[in-house]
């Protein structure tokens, strides 16, 4: 069920009618949480079932295992607290004996929780790894030309008749990465005793399967979203209005910008060779930068709008990333929920492990005190950061170009942290004011260039082509061949597509500048004169209608829909 389809529009209208109708009918109910969450849970199952019935098998497996393990760990935490309290009141033991007994109790309960955590993590990440990576693993080993373990497994499952487990029949369920990571965050929070477990399975299922987040993310947290999903929401026309506007803005970014440049990118990179001028490569990479942002953030705007109409605010996933002044800041503004997940559940646990702490202590022994202090603080973080970005690359796909792209980002951030004292000295020697608006503009442009170099490895599936394109960018630019090469792309109504995308980018830039200055564009638009709104809405609708007419058959699907 595509977001732009009539089916989705009818689904949302029906859901909103029942969702708010139930609250109006039962508004005097003694049941404080009302019945809207039940409507929403049923709607989630219907939506997910319509997208493919087998999807329900996987999401139920994740929901059941993480719910049961979370409940078990929460009970063990409570039991540990009760036993500790009993020990404290035990007058037959000395303070040292009580302290030792408490330590043993903690170790026992932590071991029980750790076993549950590991088992459920293996189950869920095992399913995710199989569905996302088995086909790639099979193709890799099959390409070696020898009978391998992968081939043996493939043959055995095919011969057994269980073709659902065959590499040739693997279909990635909608949003599996998003809901797996979301469920795992809940599980780890239970392990750490961050909050109490949800006792109602269907309320937890509502959290895991909330349909807007299954399409594009974001990766929500239970302590931030659970109460909203299971609470009561009265019909608020302001929420409906804001939700529709945000959905329309997402439609505009996706269809009037991203889908307009997508065919040109595909055509331009179709036949890369040593004679491909760097000018067309740079232009195409810039188009990809636009497509990537408008496709992903546009999809997020749509699902955030749908959620807003239900009175539910999900975690923001983008915050004007191309205004970042460093690559680290860029990743705190781009796909925010994934970055926060990696920070909390990979980066910090790894950076605080005993080996990393030992490394930090070893750095402190260096003779140069300033260097020792700097390395003891940054080196463990840099190594943990490299691991995080390796995983981010792997999350995007089991392909070498994704892994290289991830490591590239991790290396740039790590090196910038390691050499920050050198950069600080250069700034001091050159008397550069980092608060100066010209320096800030320079930092934004510099970061934009660094990000776009990374896109060379993201968009091109063959790393050798990525390196070739980088080489030609710097050594074979040839701007005089640009127009001829662009004409060779031969995309239907190419100039009109580019003009539409250009106008769309100006609109997005204006809105982004307003947001960066702390101004709410939606609020300003809702309070603007009606004639102005009519003209603006009409213009944007016309642009989207034209874009629908120009869209290729492959348009409409989202880049992150199968993650």
Coordinates of C-alpha atoms in Angstrom, one line a residue:
X1 CA 0.0 0.0 0.0
X2 CA 1.8 3.1 -1.3
X3 CA 1.5 6.4 0.6
X4 CA 0.3 8.2 -2.6
X5 CA -2.3 5.5 -3.4
X6 CA -6.1 5.9 -3.2
X7 CA -6.1 2.8 -0.9
X8 CA -3.9 4.6 1.7
X9 CA -6.1 7.7 1.5
X10 CA -9.3 5.6 2.1
X11 CA -7.5 3.7 4.9
X12 CA -6.6 6.9 6.7
X13 CA -10.1 8.4 6.3
X14 CA -11.7 5.2 7.7
X15 CA -9.2 4.9 10.5
X16 CA -9.6 8.6 11.6
X17 CA -13.4 8.2 11.5
X18 CA -13.4 5.1 13.7
X19 CA -10.4 6.3 15.9
X20 CA -12.1 9.5 16.9
X21 CA -15.6 8.1 16.8
X22 CA -14.7 5.5 19.4
X23 CA -13.3 8.2 21.7
X24 CA -16.5 10.3 21.3
X25 CA -18.8 7.4 22.0
X26 CA -16.8 6.1 25.0
X27 CA -15.6 9.4 26.3
X28 CA -17.3 8.8 29.7
X29 CA -15.8 5.3 29.9
X30 CA -14.3 4.4 33.3
X31 CA -11.4 2.7 31.5
X32 CA -8.9 5.6 31.7
X33 CA -6.9 4.7 28.6
X34 CA -10.0 4.4 26.4
X35 CA -10.3 2.1 23.4
X36 CA -8.5 4.1 20.7
X37 CA -5.4 1.9 21.2
X38 CA -7.4 -1.2 20.3
X39 CA -8.6 0.5 17.1
X40 CA -5.0 1.5 16.3
X41 CA -3.7 -2.0 17.0
X42 CA -6.3 -3.6 14.7
X43 CA -5.6 -1.0 12.0
X44 CA -1.8 -1.7 12.3
X45 CA -2.5 -5.4 11.7
X46 CA -4.8 -4.7 8.7
X47 CA -2.3 -2.4 7.2
X48 CA 0.6 -4.8 7.6
X49 CA -1.5 -7.7 6.4
X50 CA -2.5 -5.8 3.2
X51 CA 1.1 -5.2 2.5
X52 CA 1.8 -9.0 2.6
X53 CA 0.3 -11.6 4.9
X54 CA 3.7 -13.3 5.6
X55 CA 4.9 -10.0 7.0
X56 CA 2.7 -10.7 10.1
X57 CA 4.6 -13.9 10.9
X58 CA 7.9 -12.0 11.3
X59 CA 6.5 -9.0 13.2
X60 CA 4.6 -11.4 15.6
X61 CA 7.8 -13.3 16.2
X62 CA 9.7 -10.2 17.1
X63 CA 6.9 -8.9 19.2
X64 CA 6.3 -12.1 21.2
X65 CA 10.0 -12.8 21.8
X66 CA 11.0 -9.3 22.9
X67 CA 7.8 -8.8 25.0
X68 CA 8.3 -12.1 26.8
X69 CA 12.0 -11.5 27.4
X70 CA 11.3 -7.9 28.5
X71 CA 8.6 -9.0 31.0
X72 CA 10.9 -11.7 32.3
X73 CA 13.8 -9.3 32.8
X74 CA 11.6 -6.7 34.5
X75 CA 10.3 -9.4 36.9
X76 CA 13.9 -10.4 37.7
X77 CA 14.8 -6.7 38.4
X78 CA 11.8 -6.4 40.8
X79 CA 12.7 -9.7 42.4
X80 CA 16.3 -8.6 42.9
X81 CA 15.0 -5.4 44.6
X82 CA 12.8 -7.4 47.0
X83 CA 15.6 -9.8 47.9
X84 CA 18.0 -6.9 48.5
X85 CA 15.4 -5.3 50.8
X86 CA 15.0 -8.6 52.7
X87 CA 18.8 -8.8 53.1
X88 CA 18.9 -5.3 54.5
X89 CA 16.4 -6.2 57.2
X90 CA 18.2 -9.4 58.1
X91 CA 19.6 -8.8 61.6
X92 CA 21.5 -12.1 61.7
X93 CA 24.1 -11.0 59.2
X94 CA 26.9 -8.5 59.5
X95 CA 27.3 -5.5 57.1
X96 CA 30.1 -7.3 55.2
X97 CA 28.0 -10.4 54.8
X98 CA 25.0 -8.4 53.6
X99 CA 27.2 -6.6 51.1
X100 CA 28.6 -9.8 49.8
X101 CA 25.2 -11.4 49.6
X102 CA 23.8 -8.4 47.7
X103 CA 26.7 -8.7 45.2
X104 CA 26.0 -12.4 44.6
X105 CA 22.3 -11.6 44.2
X106 CA 23.0 -8.9 41.6
X107 CA 25.4 -11.2 39.7
X108 CA 22.7 -14.0 39.7
X109 CA 19.9 -11.8 38.4
X110 CA 22.1 -10.1 35.9
X111 CA 23.2 -13.5 34.6
X112 CA 19.6 -14.6 34.2
X113 CA 18.8 -11.3 32.3
X114 CA 21.9 -11.6 30.2
X115 CA 21.0 -15.1 29.1
X116 CA 17.4 -14.0 28.1
X117 CA 18.9 -10.9 26.3
X118 CA 21.4 -12.9 24.3
X119 CA 18.9 -15.6 23.2
X120 CA 16.3 -13.0 22.0
X121 CA 19.0 -10.9 20.3
X122 CA 20.2 -14.0 18.4
X123 CA 16.7 -14.9 17.4
X124 CA 15.7 -11.4 16.1
X125 CA 19.1 -10.4 14.6
X126 CA 19.3 -13.9 13.1
X127 CA 16.0 -13.4 11.3
X128 CA 17.0 -9.9 10.2
X129 CA 20.4 -11.1 9.0
X130 CA 18.9 -14.0 7.1
X131 CA 16.3 -11.9 5.3
X132 CA 18.6 -9.1 4.5
X133 CA 21.9 -10.8 3.8
X134 CA 21.4 -14.5 2.9
X135 CA 20.9 -13.8 -0.8
X136 CA 24.0 -11.7 -0.9
X137 CA 26.0 -14.3 1.0
X138 CA 24.8 -17.0 -1.3
X139 CA 25.6 -15.0 -4.5
X140 CA 29.1 -14.2 -3.1
X141 CA 30.0 -17.8 -2.4
X142 CA 28.3 -19.0 -5.5
X143 CA 30.5 -16.7 -7.5
X144 CA 33.6 -18.4 -6.2
X145 CA 32.8 -21.4 -8.4
X146 CA 33.1 -24.1 -5.8
X147 CA 30.5 -26.0 -3.7
X148 CA 30.2 -24.2 -0.5
X149 CA 28.4 -24.3 2.8
X150 CA 26.0 -21.7 1.4
X151 CA 25.2 -23.9 -1.6
X152 CA 24.7 -27.0 0.6
X153 CA 22.2 -25.1 2.8
X154 CA 20.4 -23.7 -0.3
X155 CA 20.1 -27.2 -1.8
X156 CA 18.9 -28.8 1.4
X157 CA 16.1 -26.3 2.0
X158 CA 15.0 -26.4 -1.6
X159 CA 14.9 -30.2 -1.7
X160 CA 12.9 -30.3 1.6
X161 CA 10.2 -28.2 -0.1
X162 CA 10.6 -25.3 2.4
X163 CA 11.2 -22.8 -0.4
X164 CA 10.3 -19.9 1.9
X165 CA 13.8 -20.3 3.3
X166 CA 15.4 -20.4 -0.2
X167 CA 17.7 -17.5 -1.2
X168 CA 15.7 -17.2 -4.5
X169 CA 12.4 -16.7 -2.6
X170 CA 13.6 -14.3 0.2
X171 CA 11.4 -11.2 0.3
X172 CA 12.3 -8.6 2.9
X173 CA 9.3 -7.8 5.1
X174 CA 8.2 -4.1 5.2
X175 CA 10.1 -2.1 7.8
X176 CA 11.8 -5.1 9.4
X177 CA 15.0 -3.2 10.2
X178 CA 13.0 -0.4 11.8
X179 CA 10.8 -2.5 14.0
X180 CA 13.6 -4.9 14.9
X181 CA 15.8 -2.1 16.1
X182 CA 12.9 -0.5 17.9
X183 CA 12.0 -3.8 19.7
X184 CA 15.7 -4.4 20.6
X185 CA 15.9 -0.9 22.2
X186 CA 12.9 -1.8 24.4
X187 CA 14.6 -5.1 25.3
X188 CA 18.0 -3.5 26.2
X189 CA 16.1 -0.9 28.2
X190 CA 14.5 -3.7 30.2
X191 CA 17.9 -5.3 30.7
X192 CA 19.2 -2.0 32.1
X193 CA 16.1 -1.5 34.2
X194 CA 15.4 1.8 32.6
X195 CA 11.6 1.5 33.1
X196 CA 8.9 -1.1 33.9
X197 CA 7.9 -3.6 31.2
X198 CA 4.6 -3.3 29.5
X199 CA 2.3 -6.1 30.9
X200 CA -0.3 -6.0 28.1
X201 CA 1.0 -7.8 24.9
X202 CA -1.4 -6.1 22.6
X203 CA -0.4 -2.6 23.8
X204 CA 3.2 -3.6 23.2
X205 CA 2.2 -5.0 19.7
X206 CA 0.7 -1.6 19.0
X207 CA 4.1 0.0 19.7
X208 CA 6.0 -2.4 17.5
X209 CA 3.6 -2.4 14.6
X210 CA 2.5 1.3 14.6
X211 CA 2.0 1.5 10.8
X212 CA 3.4 5.0 10.0
X213 CA 6.9 4.0 11.4
X214 CA 6.9 0.7 9.4
X215 CA 7.2 2.6 6.1
X216 CA 10.2 4.9 6.6
X217 CA 11.0 4.9 10.3
X218 CA 11.8 6.7 12.6
X219 CA 13.1 4.2 15.1
X220 CA 11.0 5.2 18.1
X221 CA 11.6 4.5 21.8
X222 CA 8.9 2.9 24.1
X223 CA 9.3 5.4 26.9
X224 CA 8.7 8.3 24.4
X225 CA 5.9 6.7 22.2
X226 CA 4.2 4.1 24.4
X227 CA 2.0 6.4 26.5
X228 CA 0.9 8.4 23.4
X229 CA -0.1 5.2 21.5
X230 CA -2.0 3.8 24.5
X231 CA -3.5 7.1 25.6
X232 CA -6.7 9.0 24.7
X233 CA -6.8 11.6 21.9
X234 CA -9.7 13.9 21.2
X235 CA -10.3 15.2 17.7
X236 CA -8.1 18.3 17.3
X237 CA -8.6 20.1 14.0
X238 CA -5.2 21.8 14.4
X239 CA -3.5 18.4 14.5
X240 CA -5.5 17.3 11.4
X241 CA -4.5 20.6 9.6
X242 CA -0.8 20.3 10.5
X243 CA -0.8 16.6 9.7
X244 CA -2.2 17.2 6.2
X245 CA 0.2 20.1 5.5
X246 CA 3.2 18.0 6.5
X247 CA 2.0 15.1 4.4
X248 CA 1.6 17.4 1.4
X249 CA 5.1 18.8 2.0
X250 CA 6.4 15.3 2.0
X251 CA 4.6 14.5 -1.2
X252 CA 6.0 17.6 -2.8
X253 CA 9.6 16.7 -1.8
X254 CA 9.2 13.2 -3.0
X255 CA 7.4 13.6 -6.3
X256 CA 8.2 17.1 -7.4
X257 CA 11.9 16.8 -6.6
X258 CA 13.3 13.4 -5.9
X259 CA 11.4 11.5 -8.6
X260 CA 12.2 14.2 -11.1
X261 CA 16.0 13.8 -10.8
X262 CA 16.0 10.0 -10.2
X263 CA 15.8 9.0 -14.0
X264 CA 18.6 11.5 -14.8
X265 CA 20.9 10.0 -12.1
X266 CA 20.3 6.5 -13.4
X267 CA 20.9 7.5 -17.0
X268 CA 24.0 9.5 -16.2
X269 CA 25.6 6.6 -14.3
X270 CA 24.5 3.9 -16.8
X271 CA 27.7 3.8 -18.8
X272 CA 30.6 5.0 -16.7
X273 CA 34.1 4.8 -18.3
X274 CA 37.5 6.6 -18.2
X275 CA 36.2 9.2 -20.6
X276 CA 33.2 10.2 -18.5
X277 CA 33.8 13.9 -17.7
X278 CA 34.1 14.9 -14.1
X279 CA 31.6 17.8 -14.7
X280 CA 28.7 15.4 -15.3
X281 CA 29.8 13.2 -12.4
X282 CA 29.7 16.1 -10.0
X283 CA 26.4 17.3 -11.3
X284 CA 24.9 13.8 -10.9
X285 CA 26.3 13.4 -7.4
X286 CA 24.7 16.7 -6.5
X287 CA 21.4 15.4 -8.0
X288 CA 21.8 12.3 -5.9
X289 CA 22.3 14.4 -2.8
X290 CA 19.0 16.1 -3.6
X291 CA 17.2 12.9 -4.4
X292 CA 18.5 11.1 -1.2
X293 CA 17.4 13.9 1.1
X294 CA 14.0 14.7 -0.6
X295 CA 13.1 11.0 -0.9
X296 CA 13.9 10.0 2.6
X297 CA 12.9 13.2 4.5
X298 CA 9.8 13.5 2.2
X299 CA 8.8 10.0 3.2
X300 CA 9.4 10.9 6.9
X301 CA 7.3 14.0 6.5
X302 CA 4.4 11.9 5.1
X303 CA 4.4 9.4 8.0
X304 CA 4.9 12.1 10.6
X305 CA 1.9 13.9 9.1
X306 CA -0.2 10.7 9.3
X307 CA 0.9 10.2 12.9
X308 CA 0.1 13.8 13.7
X309 CA -3.5 13.4 12.5
X310 CA -3.8 10.7 15.1
X311 CA -2.5 13.0 17.8
X312 CA 0.8 11.2 18.1
X313 CA 4.2 12.8 17.8
X314 CA 7.0 10.5 16.7
X315 CA 10.7 11.2 17.0
X316 CA 12.0 13.7 14.4
X317 CA 14.4 12.2 12.0
X318 CA 15.8 15.2 10.1
X319 CA 16.9 18.6 11.2
X320 CA 18.3 20.6 8.2
X321 CA 21.4 18.3 7.8
X322 CA 22.9 20.3 5.0
X323 CA 23.4 23.2 7.3
X324 CA 25.8 21.2 9.4
X325 CA 29.3 22.6 10.0
X326 CA 31.0 19.2 10.5
X327 CA 30.4 15.6 9.5
X328 CA 29.7 14.6 13.1
X329 CA 27.0 17.3 13.2
X330 CA 25.6 16.1 9.9
X331 CA 25.0 12.7 11.4
X332 CA 23.3 14.2 14.4
X333 CA 20.9 15.9 12.0
X334 CA 20.4 13.1 9.4
X335 CA 18.5 10.0 10.2
X336 CA 18.5 11.2 13.8
X337 CA 16.7 8.1 15.3
X338 CA 19.2 5.7 13.8
X339 CA 22.1 7.8 15.0
X340 CA 20.6 8.0 18.5
X341 CA 20.0 4.2 18.5
X342 CA 23.6 3.5 17.5
X343 CA 24.9 5.9 20.1
X344 CA 22.9 4.5 23.0
X345 CA 23.1 0.8 22.1
X346 CA 26.4 0.4 20.3
X347 CA 28.7 3.4 20.8
X348 CA 28.5 3.9 24.6
X349 CA 28.5 0.1 25.5
X350 CA 31.6 -0.4 23.3
X351 CA 33.4 2.8 24.4
X352 CA 32.9 1.8 28.1
X353 CA 34.1 -1.8 27.7
X354 CA 37.1 -3.0 29.8
X355 CA 39.5 -3.2 26.7
X356 CA 38.6 0.4 25.8
X357 CA 39.1 1.6 29.4
X358 CA 42.4 -0.2 29.4
X359 CA 43.4 1.6 26.2
X360 CA 42.4 4.9 27.8
X361 CA 44.6 4.2 30.8
X362 CA 47.5 3.2 28.6
X363 CA 47.2 6.6 26.7
X364 CA 47.4 8.4 30.0
X365 CA 50.9 7.0 30.6
X366 CA 52.3 9.0 27.7
X367 CA 54.9 11.6 28.7
X368 CA 53.2 14.5 27.0
X369 CA 50.4 15.3 29.4
X370 CA 48.2 17.2 26.8
X371 CA 48.6 14.4 24.2
X372 CA 47.9 11.8 26.9
X373 CA 44.7 13.5 28.1
X374 CA 43.5 14.0 24.5
X375 CA 44.2 10.5 23.3
X376 CA 42.8 8.9 26.5
X377 CA 39.5 10.7 25.8
X378 CA 39.2 10.4 22.1
X379 CA 40.9 7.2 21.0
X380 CA 38.4 4.8 22.5
X381 CA 35.6 7.0 21.1
X382 CA 37.2 7.0 17.7
X383 CA 37.4 3.2 17.6
X384 CA 33.8 2.8 18.8
X385 CA 32.7 5.3 16.2
X386 CA 34.4 3.3 13.4
X387 CA 32.5 0.2 14.6
X388 CA 29.2 2.2 14.6
X389 CA 29.7 3.3 11.0
X390 CA 30.8 -0.1 9.9
X391 CA 27.4 -1.4 11.2
X392 CA 25.6 1.6 9.7
X393 CA 27.1 0.6 6.3
X394 CA 26.1 -3.0 6.8
X395 CA 22.6 -1.9 7.9
X396 CA 22.2 -0.3 4.4
X397 CA 23.1 -3.6 2.7
X398 CA 25.5 -6.5 2.5
X399 CA 27.5 -4.9 -0.3
X400 CA 31.1 -3.7 -0.3
X401 CA 30.2 -0.1 -1.4
X402 CA 27.9 0.4 1.6
X403 CA 30.6 -0.8 4.0
X404 CA 33.2 1.4 2.3
X405 CA 30.8 4.3 2.6
X406 CA 30.2 3.6 6.3
X407 CA 33.9 3.3 7.1
X408 CA 34.6 6.5 5.1
X409 CA 32.2 8.5 7.4
X410 CA 33.6 6.8 10.5
X411 CA 37.2 7.6 9.5
X412 CA 36.6 11.2 8.7
X413 CA 34.8 11.8 12.0
X414 CA 37.5 9.8 13.9
X415 CA 40.4 11.7 12.3
X416 CA 38.7 15.1 12.8
X417 CA 38.4 14.2 16.6
X418 CA 42.0 12.9 16.8
X419 CA 43.5 16.0 15.1
X420 CA 41.2 18.5 16.7
X421 CA 44.1 20.1 18.8
X422 CA 46.1 20.6 15.5
X423 CA 43.1 22.3 13.9
X424 CA 42.5 24.4 17.0
X425 CA 46.2 25.6 16.9
X426 CA 45.8 26.4 13.1
X427 CA 42.7 28.5 13.9
X428 CA 44.5 30.3 16.6
X429 CA 47.6 31.0 14.5
X430 CA 45.5 32.3 11.6
X431 CA 43.3 34.3 13.9
X432 CA 40.1 32.8 12.6
X433 CA 36.9 33.6 14.4
X434 CA 34.8 30.4 14.2
X435 CA 31.7 32.5 15.1
X436 CA 32.2 34.7 12.1
X437 CA 29.4 34.2 9.6
X438 CA 31.8 33.7 6.7
X439 CA 33.7 31.0 8.5
X440 CA 30.3 29.3 9.3
X441 CA 29.4 29.5 5.6
X442 CA 32.8 28.0 4.7
X443 CA 32.3 25.2 7.3
X444 CA 28.8 24.4 5.8
X445 CA 30.2 24.2 2.3
X446 CA 33.2 22.1 3.4
X447 CA 30.9 19.6 5.2
X448 CA 28.6 19.5 2.1
X449 CA 31.6 18.5 0.0
X450 CA 32.8 15.9 2.5
X451 CA 29.3 14.4 2.6
X452 CA 29.0 14.3 -1.2
X453 CA 32.4 12.5 -1.6
X454 CA 30.8 9.8 0.6
X455 CA 27.8 9.6 -1.8
X456 CA 30.2 8.4 -4.5
X457 CA 30.4 5.1 -2.6
X458 CA 26.7 5.0 -1.7
X459 CA 25.2 5.5 -5.2
X460 CA 27.6 3.4 -7.2
X461 CA 27.4 -0.3 -6.4
X462 CA 30.9 -1.0 -7.8
X463 CA 33.7 0.5 -5.7
X464 CA 36.0 0.6 -8.7
X465 CA 33.5 2.9 -10.5
X466 CA 33.4 5.1 -7.4
X467 CA 37.2 5.5 -7.5
X468 CA 37.1 6.1 -11.2
X469 CA 34.4 8.8 -10.8
X470 CA 36.5 10.4 -8.0
X471 CA 39.6 10.4 -10.2
X472 CA 37.7 11.9 -13.1
X473 CA 36.2 14.6 -10.8
X474 CA 39.7 15.9 -10.1
X475 CA 41.7 15.0 -13.2
X476 CA 39.2 14.9 -16.1
X477 CA 36.6 17.5 -15.3
X478 CA 36.1 18.9 -18.9
X479 CA 33.1 21.3 -18.4
X480 CA 32.9 21.8 -22.2
X481 CA 31.6 18.2 -22.5
X482 CA 28.9 18.6 -19.8
X483 CA 25.9 19.7 -21.9
X484 CA 26.5 17.0 -24.6
X485 CA 26.8 14.3 -21.9
X486 CA 23.7 15.6 -20.2
X487 CA 21.8 15.5 -23.5
X488 CA 22.9 11.9 -24.0
X489 CA 20.9 10.9 -20.9
X490 CA 17.8 11.3 -23.1
X491 CA 15.4 11.3 -20.2
X492 CA 11.7 12.2 -21.2
X493 CA 11.2 15.9 -20.8
X494 CA 14.6 16.2 -19.1
X495 CA 14.7 20.0 -19.0
X496 CA 11.2 20.3 -17.5
X497 CA 12.1 17.7 -14.9
X498 CA 15.2 19.7 -13.9
X499 CA 13.3 23.0 -13.8
X500 CA 10.6 21.5 -11.6
X501 CA 13.3 20.0 -9.3
X502 CA 15.1 23.4 -9.2
X503 CA 12.0 25.3 -8.2
X504 CA 11.2 22.6 -5.6
X505 CA 14.7 22.9 -4.1
X506 CA 14.2 26.7 -3.7
X507 CA 11.0 26.0 -1.8
X508 CA 12.7 23.4 0.4
X509 CA 15.7 25.8 1.0
X510 CA 13.4 28.6 2.1
X511 CA 11.5 26.4 4.5
X512 CA 14.8 24.9 5.8
X513 CA 16.2 28.4 6.5
X514 CA 13.1 29.4 8.4
X515 CA 13.4 26.2 10.5
X516 CA 17.1 26.8 11.1
X517 CA 16.2 30.3 12.4
X518 CA 13.7 28.8 14.9
X519 CA 10.6 29.8 12.9
X520 CA 7.7 27.4 12.4
X521 CA 6.8 27.5 8.7
X522 CA 3.6 25.6 9.3
X523 CA 2.5 28.2 11.9
X524 CA 3.3 31.1 9.6
X525 CA 1.5 29.4 6.7
X526 CA -1.6 28.7 8.7
X527 CA -1.7 32.4 9.8
X528 CA -1.0 33.8 6.4
X529 CA -3.7 35.5 4.3
X530 CA -6.1 33.2 2.5
X531 CA -5.4 34.5 -1.0
X532 CA -1.6 33.9 -0.5
X533 CA -2.4 30.3 0.6
X534 CA -4.7 29.7 -2.3
X535 CA -2.0 30.8 -4.8
X536 CA 0.8 28.8 -3.0
X537 CA -1.3 25.6 -2.7
X538 CA -2.4 25.9 -6.3
X539 CA 1.1 26.3 -7.6
X540 CA 2.4 23.4 -5.6
X541 CA -0.5 21.1 -6.6
X542 CA 0.1 22.0 -10.3
X543 CA 3.8 21.2 -9.9
X544 CA 3.0 17.8 -8.3
X545 CA 0.4 17.0 -11.1
X546 CA 3.0 17.8 -13.7
X547 CA 5.5 15.6 -11.9
X548 CA 3.1 12.7 -11.8
X549 CA 2.8 13.0 -15.6
X550 CA 6.5 13.0 -16.0
X551 CA 7.3 10.2 -13.5
X552 CA 8.8 7.0 -14.8
X553 CA 7.3 3.5 -14.0
X554 CA 9.9 3.0 -11.3
X555 CA 8.9 6.2 -9.5
X556 CA 6.8 6.2 -6.4
X557 CA 8.7 3.7 -4.3
X558 CA 10.9 5.0 -1.5
X559 CA 14.6 4.4 -1.2
X560 CA 14.3 3.3 2.4
X561 CA 11.1 1.3 2.1
X562 CA 12.8 -2.1 2.3
X563 CA 15.2 -1.5 5.2

